[in-house]
PDB file of C-alpha atoms (C1' of nucleotides) in Angstrom:
ATOM      1  CA  MET A  19       0.019  -0.014   0.003  1.00 72.00           C
ATOM      2  CA  VAL A  20       1.239   3.465  -0.899  1.00 74.00           C
ATOM      3  CA  MET A  21       1.319   6.069   1.795  1.00 68.00           C
ATOM      4  CA  ILE A  22       0.302   9.502   0.405  1.00 68.00           C
ATOM      5  CA  GLU A  23       2.311  12.318   2.033  1.00 67.00           C
ATOM      6  CA  THR A  24      -0.430  14.694   3.122  1.00 76.00           C
ATOM      7  CA  PRO A  25       0.402  17.837   5.142  1.00 79.00           C
ATOM      8  CA  ASP A  26      -0.281  16.113   8.457  1.00 85.00           C
ATOM      9  CA  ARG A  27       2.430  13.600   7.601  1.00 92.00           C
ATOM     10  CA  MET A  28       5.075  16.259   7.151  1.00 96.00           C
ATOM     11  CA  PRO A  29       7.654  16.472   9.903  1.00 97.00           C
ATOM     12  CA  LEU A  30       7.204  19.286  12.432  1.00 98.00           C
ATOM     13  CA  PRO A  31       9.449  22.184  11.441  1.00 98.00           C
ATOM     14  CA  ARG A  32      12.485  23.035  13.578  1.00 98.00           C
ATOM     15  CA  ALA A  33      10.899  26.272  14.652  1.00 98.00           C
ATOM     16  CA  PHE A  34       8.200  24.308  16.470  1.00 98.00           C
ATOM     17  CA  PHE A  35      10.833  23.015  18.879  1.00 98.00           C
ATOM     18  CA  ASP A  36      12.780  26.320  19.201  1.00 98.00           C
ATOM     19  CA  ARG A  37      10.465  27.626  21.964  1.00 98.00           C
ATOM     20  CA  PRO A  38      10.239  27.256  25.732  1.00 97.00           C
ATOM     21  CA  VAL A  39       9.879  23.615  26.670  1.00 97.00           C
ATOM     22  CA  LEU A  40       6.668  24.234  28.615  1.00 96.00           C
ATOM     23  CA  GLU A  41       5.030  25.594  25.433  1.00 97.00           C
ATOM     24  CA  VAL A  42       6.277  22.729  23.259  1.00 98.00           C
ATOM     25  CA  ALA A  43       5.406  19.829  25.591  1.00 97.00           C
ATOM     26  CA  PRO A  44       1.619  20.049  25.596  1.00 97.00           C
ATOM     27  CA  GLU A  45       1.519  20.621  21.827  1.00 98.00           C
ATOM     28  CA  LEU A  46       3.377  17.355  21.235  1.00 98.00           C
ATOM     29  CA  LEU A  47       0.337  15.392  22.448  1.00 98.00           C
ATOM     30  CA  GLY A  48      -1.474  13.844  19.503  1.00 97.00           C
ATOM     31  CA  ARG A  49       1.595  14.080  17.221  1.00 98.00           C
ATOM     32  CA  VAL A  50       2.958  11.000  15.553  1.00 98.00           C
ATOM     33  CA  LEU A  51       6.455   9.629  16.115  1.00 98.00           C
ATOM     34  CA  VAL A  52       7.742   7.364  13.305  1.00 98.00           C
ATOM     35  CA  ALA A  53      10.517   4.905  13.993  1.00 98.00           C
ATOM     36  CA  ARG A  54      12.015   3.272  10.879  1.00 98.00           C
ATOM     37  CA  THR A  55      14.253   0.384  11.697  1.00 97.00           C
ATOM     38  CA  PRO A  56      15.413  -2.729   9.768  1.00 96.00           C
ATOM     39  CA  ALA A  57      12.873  -4.766  11.729  1.00 96.00           C
ATOM     40  CA  GLY A  58      10.031  -2.589  10.463  1.00 97.00           C
ATOM     41  CA  THR A  59       8.366   0.796  10.836  1.00 98.00           C
ATOM     42  CA  VAL A  60       6.341   1.599  13.926  1.00 98.00           C
ATOM     43  CA  GLU A  61       4.165   4.691  14.380  1.00 98.00           C
ATOM     44  CA  LEU A  62       2.968   6.026  17.674  1.00 98.00           C
ATOM     45  CA  LEU A  63       0.551   8.780  18.682  1.00 98.00           C
ATOM     46  CA  LEU A  64       1.828  10.581  21.733  1.00 98.00           C
ATOM     47  CA  THR A  65      -0.479  10.603  24.781  1.00 97.00           C
ATOM     48  CA  GLU A  66       1.867  11.568  27.669  1.00 96.00           C
ATOM     49  CA  VAL A  67       4.977  13.716  27.954  1.00 96.00           C
ATOM     50  CA  GLU A  68       7.104  15.351  30.598  1.00 95.00           C
ATOM     51  CA  ALA A  69       9.178  18.567  30.378  1.00 96.00           C
ATOM     52  CA  TYR A  70      12.720  18.951  31.701  1.00 95.00           C
ATOM     53  CA  ASP A  71      14.712  22.156  31.845  1.00 95.00           C
ATOM     54  CA  GLY A  72      18.429  21.843  32.545  1.00 95.00           C
ATOM     55  CA  GLU A  73      18.654  25.348  33.965  1.00 93.00           C
ATOM     56  CA  THR A  74      15.881  25.147  36.619  1.00 91.00           C
ATOM     57  CA  ASP A  75      15.164  21.487  37.173  1.00 90.00           C
ATOM     58  CA  PRO A  76      17.560  19.543  39.454  1.00 89.00           C
ATOM     59  CA  GLY A  77      15.912  16.358  38.071  1.00 89.00           C
ATOM     60  CA  SER A  78      17.201  17.070  34.581  1.00 94.00           C
ATOM     61  CA  HIS A  79      20.166  15.211  33.276  1.00 97.00           C
ATOM     62  CA  ALA A  80      21.538  18.570  32.071  1.00 97.00           C
ATOM     63  CA  PHE A  81      21.225  20.426  35.401  1.00 96.00           C
ATOM     64  CA  ARG A  82      24.892  19.935  36.265  1.00 95.00           C
ATOM     65  CA  GLY A  83      26.157  20.958  32.895  1.00 97.00           C
ATOM     66  CA  PRO A  84      27.191  19.190  29.679  1.00 97.00           C
ATOM     67  CA  THR A  85      28.745  15.734  29.741  1.00 97.00           C
ATOM     68  CA  ALA A  86      29.388  13.150  27.042  1.00 97.00           C
ATOM     69  CA  ARG A  87      26.028  11.575  27.694  1.00 98.00           C
ATOM     70  CA  ASN A  88      23.836  14.648  27.594  1.00 98.00           C
ATOM     71  CA  ALA A  89      25.736  16.636  24.907  1.00 98.00           C
ATOM     72  CA  VAL A  90      22.735  16.423  22.478  1.00 98.00           C
ATOM     73  CA  MET A  91      20.539  18.298  24.997  1.00 98.00           C
ATOM     74  CA  PHE A  92      22.805  21.344  24.565  1.00 98.00           C
ATOM     75  CA  GLY A  93      22.598  21.200  20.771  1.00 98.00           C
ATOM     76  CA  PRO A  94      19.998  22.509  18.322  1.00 98.00           C
ATOM     77  CA  PRO A  95      16.278  21.749  18.923  1.00 98.00           C
ATOM     78  CA  GLY A  96      14.316  19.056  17.073  1.00 98.00           C
ATOM     79  CA  HIS A  97      16.775  16.285  17.795  1.00 98.00           C
ATOM     80  CA  ALA A  98      16.369  13.086  19.809  1.00 98.00           C
ATOM     81  CA  TYR A  99      18.224  12.691  23.154  1.00 98.00           C
ATOM     82  CA  VAL A 100      18.269   8.963  24.018  1.00 98.00           C
ATOM     83  CA  TYR A 101      19.707   7.749  27.277  1.00 98.00           C
ATOM     84  CA  PHE A 102      20.222   4.362  28.894  1.00 98.00           C
ATOM     85  CA  THR A 103      19.071   3.845  32.466  1.00 97.00           C
ATOM     86  CA  TYR A 104      18.673   1.193  35.158  1.00 96.00           C
ATOM     87  CA  GLY A 105      21.069  -1.028  33.307  1.00 96.00           C
ATOM     88  CA  MET A 106      18.277  -2.164  30.987  1.00 96.00           C
ATOM     89  CA  TRP A 107      16.189   0.569  29.445  1.00 98.00           C
ATOM     90  CA  HIS A 108      16.297   3.386  27.005  1.00 98.00           C
ATOM     91  CA  CYS A 109      14.187   6.571  27.113  1.00 98.00           C
ATOM     92  CA  MET A 110      13.778   9.304  24.490  1.00 98.00           C
ATOM     93  CA  ASN A 111      13.583  13.073  24.822  1.00 98.00           C
ATOM     94  CA  VAL A 112      12.930  15.712  22.203  1.00 98.00           C
ATOM     95  CA  VAL A 113      15.420  18.574  22.509  1.00 98.00           C
ATOM     96  CA  CYS A 114      13.685  21.993  22.800  1.00 98.00           C
ATOM     97  CA  GLY A 115      14.620  25.630  23.085  1.00 97.00           C
ATOM     98  CA  PRO A 116      17.526  27.449  21.460  1.00 97.00           C
ATOM     99  CA  GLU A 117      20.887  25.807  21.106  1.00 97.00           C
ATOM    100  CA  GLY A 118      22.741  26.031  24.425  1.00 96.00           C
ATOM    101  CA  ARG A 119      19.532  25.873  26.514  1.00 96.00           C
ATOM    102  CA  ALA A 120      19.426  22.265  27.559  1.00 97.00           C
ATOM    103  CA  SER A 121      15.694  21.553  27.783  1.00 97.00           C
ATOM    104  CA  GLY A 122      13.767  18.587  26.457  1.00 98.00           C
ATOM    105  CA  VAL A 123      10.529  16.680  26.548  1.00 98.00           C
ATOM    106  CA  LEU A 124      10.557  13.051  27.755  1.00 97.00           C
ATOM    107  CA  LEU A 125       8.144  10.899  25.697  1.00 98.00           C
ATOM    108  CA  ARG A 126       6.344   8.930  28.397  1.00 96.00           C
ATOM    109  CA  ALA A 127       3.535   7.096  26.590  1.00 97.00           C
ATOM    110  CA  GLY A 128       1.699   6.662  23.318  1.00 97.00           C
ATOM    111  CA  ARG A 129      -0.662   4.565  21.256  1.00 97.00           C
ATOM    112  CA  VAL A 130       0.831   2.429  18.531  1.00 97.00           C
ATOM    113  CA  THR A 131      -0.983   3.240  15.268  1.00 97.00           C
ATOM    114  CA  ARG A 132       1.121   1.359  12.750  1.00 97.00           C
ATOM    115  CA  GLY A 133       3.526  -1.596  12.922  1.00 98.00           C
ATOM    116  CA  GLU A 134       1.828  -3.243  15.899  1.00 97.00           C
ATOM    117  CA  GLU A 135       3.243  -6.656  14.951  1.00 97.00           C
ATOM    118  CA  THR A 136       6.817  -5.301  15.145  1.00 98.00           C
ATOM    119  CA  ALA A 137       6.108  -3.588  18.427  1.00 98.00           C
ATOM    120  CA  ARG A 138       4.582  -6.731  19.868  1.00 97.00           C
ATOM    121  CA  LYS A 139       7.686  -8.793  19.048  1.00 97.00           C
ATOM    122  CA  ARG A 140       9.704  -6.277  21.103  1.00 97.00           C
ATOM    123  CA  ARG A 141       7.173  -6.077  23.942  1.00 97.00           C
ATOM    124  CA  VAL A 142       6.334  -9.709  24.565  1.00 95.00           C
ATOM    125  CA  SER A 143       5.164  -8.995  28.120  1.00 95.00           C
ATOM    126  CA  ALA A 144       2.461  -6.607  26.958  1.00 96.00           C
ATOM    127  CA  ARG A 145      -0.902  -8.175  27.521  1.00 93.00           C
ATOM    128  CA  LYS A 146      -2.910  -5.480  25.807  1.00 94.00           C
ATOM    129  CA  ASP A 147      -2.193  -3.168  22.919  1.00 95.00           C
ATOM    130  CA  THR A 148      -2.513  -0.243  25.324  1.00 96.00           C
ATOM    131  CA  GLU A 149       0.523  -1.548  27.215  1.00 96.00           C
ATOM    132  CA  LEU A 150       2.843  -1.570  24.200  1.00 97.00           C
ATOM    133  CA  ALA A 151       4.075   1.927  24.910  1.00 97.00           C
ATOM    134  CA  LYS A 152       2.707   2.709  28.348  1.00 96.00           C
ATOM    135  CA  GLY A 153       5.750   4.214  30.072  1.00 96.00           C
ATOM    136  CA  PRO A 154       8.883   5.842  28.752  1.00 97.00           C
ATOM    137  CA  ALA A 155      11.061   2.711  28.571  1.00 98.00           C
ATOM    138  CA  ARG A 156       8.258   0.657  27.102  1.00 98.00           C
ATOM    139  CA  LEU A 157       7.761   3.345  24.482  1.00 98.00           C
ATOM    140  CA  ALA A 158      11.417   3.207  23.460  1.00 98.00           C
ATOM    141  CA  THR A 159      11.363  -0.575  23.508  1.00 98.00           C
ATOM    142  CA  ALA A 160       8.302  -0.837  21.279  1.00 98.00           C
ATOM    143  CA  LEU A 161       9.917   1.551  18.766  1.00 98.00           C
ATOM    144  CA  GLY A 162      13.331  -0.125  18.841  1.00 98.00           C
ATOM    145  CA  ILE A 163      15.011   3.031  20.067  1.00 98.00           C
ATOM    146  CA  ASP A 164      18.513   2.862  21.572  1.00 98.00           C
ATOM    147  CA  ARG A 165      21.667   4.950  21.969  1.00 98.00           C
ATOM    148  CA  THR A 166      22.518   4.558  18.301  1.00 98.00           C
ATOM    149  CA  LEU A 167      19.615   6.965  17.618  1.00 98.00           C
ATOM    150  CA  ASP A 168      20.964   9.607  20.082  1.00 98.00           C
ATOM    151  CA  GLY A 169      21.119  12.914  18.217  1.00 98.00           C
ATOM    152  CA  VAL A 170      18.930  11.965  15.286  1.00 98.00           C
ATOM    153  CA  ASP A 171      17.186  14.887  13.593  1.00 98.00           C
ATOM    154  CA  LEU A 172      13.419  14.560  13.997  1.00 98.00           C
ATOM    155  CA  CYS A 173      12.580  17.274  11.477  1.00 98.00           C
ATOM    156  CA  SER A 174      13.944  15.560   8.362  1.00 94.00           C
ATOM    157  CA  GLY A 175      12.006  13.337   6.031  1.00 90.00           C
ATOM    158  CA  PRO A 176      11.391   9.627   5.422  1.00 94.00           C
ATOM    159  CA  GLN A 177      15.095   8.856   5.062  1.00 94.00           C
ATOM    160  CA  SER A 178      15.601   9.503   8.760  1.00 97.00           C
ATOM    161  CA  PRO A 179      15.226   6.665  11.276  1.00 98.00           C
ATOM    162  CA  LEU A 180      13.068   8.908  13.427  1.00 98.00           C
ATOM    163  CA  SER A 181      10.548  11.591  12.466  1.00 98.00           C
ATOM    164  CA  LEU A 182       8.031  13.568  14.413  1.00 98.00           C
ATOM    165  CA  LEU A 183       5.036  14.302  12.175  1.00 97.00           C
ATOM    166  CA  ALA A 184       2.719  17.278  12.398  1.00 95.00           C
ATOM    167  CA  GLY A 185      -0.313  14.959  12.682  1.00 88.00           C
ATOM    168  CA  ALA A 186      -3.160  16.682  14.489  1.00 92.00           C
ATOM    169  CA  PRO A 187      -2.487  18.018  17.970  1.00 96.00           C
ATOM    170  CA  ALA A 188      -4.689  16.626  20.755  1.00 97.00           C
ATOM    171  CA  SER A 189      -7.865  18.658  21.420  1.00 96.00           C
ATOM    172  CA  ALA A 190      -6.942  21.353  23.996  1.00 94.00           C
ATOM    173  CA  ASP A 191      -9.894  20.443  26.261  1.00 96.00           C
ATOM    174  CA  LEU A 192      -8.521  16.927  26.626  1.00 96.00           C
ATOM    175  CA  VAL A 193      -5.031  18.018  27.657  1.00 96.00           C
ATOM    176  CA  ARG A 194      -4.281  17.761  31.364  1.00 93.00           C
ATOM    177  CA  SER A 195      -1.167  18.852  33.221  1.00 92.00           C
ATOM    178  CA  GLY A 196       0.290  18.360  36.669  1.00 87.00           C
ATOM    179  CA  PRO A 197       3.415  18.893  38.708  1.00 77.00           C
ATOM    180  CA  ARG A 198       6.018  16.281  39.362  1.00 71.00           C
ATOM    181  CA  THR A 199       6.750  15.587  42.965  1.00 59.00           C
ATOM    182  CA  GLY A 200      10.054  15.260  44.696  1.00 49.00           C
ATOM    183  CA  VAL A 201      11.564  18.042  42.661  1.00 53.00           C
ATOM    184  CA  GLY A 202      12.942  21.125  44.362  1.00 49.00           C
ATOM    185  CA  GLY A 203      14.500  24.220  42.795  1.00 51.00           C
ATOM    186  CA  GLY A 204      13.026  27.118  40.899  1.00 52.00           C
ATOM    187  CA  GLY A 205      10.474  25.257  38.891  1.00 53.00           C
ATOM    188  CA  ALA A 206       9.102  22.970  41.514  1.00 53.00           C
ATOM    189  CA  HIS A 207       5.515  24.114  40.947  1.00 61.00           C
ATOM    190  CA  GLN A 208       5.571  24.169  37.158  1.00 72.00           C
ATOM    191  CA  PRO A 209       3.217  21.764  35.444  1.00 82.00           C
ATOM    192  CA  TRP A 210       5.861  19.525  34.021  1.00 90.00           C
ATOM    193  CA  ARG A 211       3.643  16.610  32.987  1.00 93.00           C
ATOM    194  CA  PHE A 212       1.075  16.640  30.229  1.00 95.00           C
ATOM    195  CA  TRP A 213      -1.272  13.924  29.173  1.00 95.00           C
ATOM    196  CA  VAL A 214      -4.472  13.233  27.151  1.00 96.00           C
ATOM    197  CA  ASP A 215      -7.277  12.828  29.656  1.00 93.00           C
ATOM    198  CA  GLY A 216      -8.887   9.438  29.805  1.00 91.00           C
ATOM    199  CA  ASP A 217      -6.536   7.785  27.362  1.00 94.00           C
ATOM    200  CA  PRO A 218      -5.866   4.168  28.312  1.00 94.00           C
ATOM    201  CA  THR A 219      -2.254   4.334  27.174  1.00 95.00           C
ATOM    202  CA  VAL A 220      -1.265   6.973  29.728  1.00 93.00           C
ATOM    203  CA  SER A 221       1.034   5.507  32.382  1.00 79.00           C
ATOM    204  CA  PRO A 222      -0.315   5.602  35.917  1.00 71.00           C
ATOM    205  CA  TYR A 223       1.232   8.324  38.029  1.00 64.00           C
ATOM    206  CA  ARG A 224       3.655   7.233  40.713  1.00 61.00           C
ATOM    207  CA  ALA A 225       5.624   9.563  42.951  1.00 57.00           C
ATOM    208  CA  HIS A 226       9.263   8.863  42.686  1.00 57.00           C
ATOM    209  CA  ALA A 227      10.373   6.712  45.636  1.00 57.00           C
ATOM    210  CA  PRO A 228      14.054   6.407  46.517  1.00 54.00           C
ATOM    211  CA  ARG A 229      15.249   2.900  46.080  1.00 54.00           C
ATOM    212  CA  LYS A 230      16.239   0.854  49.078  1.00 54.00           C
ATOM    213  CA  ARG A 231      19.818  -0.142  49.325  1.00 48.00           C
ATOM    214  CA  ARG A 232      20.893  -3.634  48.480  1.00 47.00           C
ATOM    215  CA  SER A 233      22.270  -5.658  51.356  1.00 40.00           C
TER     216      SER A 233
ATOM    217  C1'  DG B  13      -6.434  -2.897  42.876  1.00 62.25           C
ATOM    218  C1'  DT B  14      -1.581  -1.485  45.728  1.00 62.25           C
ATOM    219  C1'  DA B  15       3.336  -2.597  47.529  1.00 62.25           C
ATOM    220  C1'  DC B  16       7.728  -4.275  47.252  1.00 62.25           C
ATOM    221  C1'  DA B  17      12.146  -6.359  45.664  1.00 62.25           C
ATOM    222  C1'  DG B  18      15.142  -7.541  42.107  1.00 62.25           C
ATOM    223  C1'  DA B  19      17.173  -7.022  37.736  1.00 62.25           C
ATOM    224  C1'  DT B  20      21.581  -4.845  35.644  1.00 62.25           C
ATOM    225  C1'  DC B  21      25.213  -1.376  33.998  1.00 62.25           C
ATOM    226  C1'  DG B  22      26.418   3.331  32.349  1.00 62.25           C
ATOM    227  C1'  DT B  23      27.432   7.538  34.389  1.00 62.25           C
ATOM    228  C1'  DC B  24      28.971  10.623  37.605  1.00 62.25           C
ATOM    229  C1'  DT B  25      31.044  11.643  42.287  1.00 62.25           C
TER     230       DT B  25
ATOM    231  C1'  DG C  22      31.063   3.153  44.858  1.00 62.25           C
ATOM    232  C1'  DA C  23      26.318   4.822  44.563  1.00 62.25           C
ATOM    233  C1'  DC C  24      22.395   5.386  42.157  1.00 62.25           C
ATOM    234  C1'  DG C  25      19.168   6.100  38.394  1.00 62.25           C
ATOM    235  C1'  DA C  26      13.521  10.556  34.167  1.00 62.25           C
ATOM    236  C1'  DT C  27      12.009   1.948  34.998  1.00 62.25           C
ATOM    237  C1'  DC C  28       9.746  -2.437  34.462  1.00 62.25           C
ATOM    238  C1'  DT C  29       8.334  -6.858  35.961  1.00 62.25           C
ATOM    239  C1'  DG C  30       6.785 -10.660  38.721  1.00 62.25           C
ATOM    240  C1'  DT C  31       5.093 -11.942  43.119  1.00 62.25           C
ATOM    241  C1'  DA C  32       2.568 -11.168  47.317  1.00 62.25           C
ATOM    242  C1'  DC C  33      -1.264  -9.490  49.366  1.00 62.25           C
ATOM    243  C1'  DC C  34      -5.980  -6.664  49.969  1.00 62.25           C
TER     244       DC C  34
END
DNA sequence: GTACAGATCGTCT
DNA sequence: GACGATCTGTACC
């Protein structure tokens, strides 16, 4: 089947991402992320995101300045920042704001709209389709995202392994926001999290609990 | 439904 | 050497 490239399937322009992260984050809901890998193409409609600002948020990977890992966050907007965590998982951010301002949006959950078979092979433990990308590490797993995609330009066309399509933004009356907990600093009361109300693919909220030490 | 422990390793202190 | 922008299975209500 031939996919016709209609305007809603054009990548979002770089200018979209070159704005304050708290403006960009809610407008990412409803957009479509395309992951093109050798195993197949998977598309996902974003239903939950979380904003991070390296200058005000101690929870941001960029808060303590640039390192080899977070270098992409300090680069131009519209690129993917992919990191590895807990020894097992990958998570993906979209770099926002002007170059030098290390802010980004963590993609927390979405609904797979194309390539479900490929996603299912990667997410064997998912019992329902709504669990394929419910949570940031599950989302990255379902799409086959790893560190090799760190720094990929999301604004370029079908030749790129990752694209973020204009799609249709989620209806504003369905967008909800809320603060993260356990975060101090200047932006503690900012609404960092955004999600589509009532969507079954939104990951349940859990306050961050410090891990107990191993014996 | 909620609560907890264990997995597992890159990154930073 | 400590811990993490997490997930999963098991236990229990």
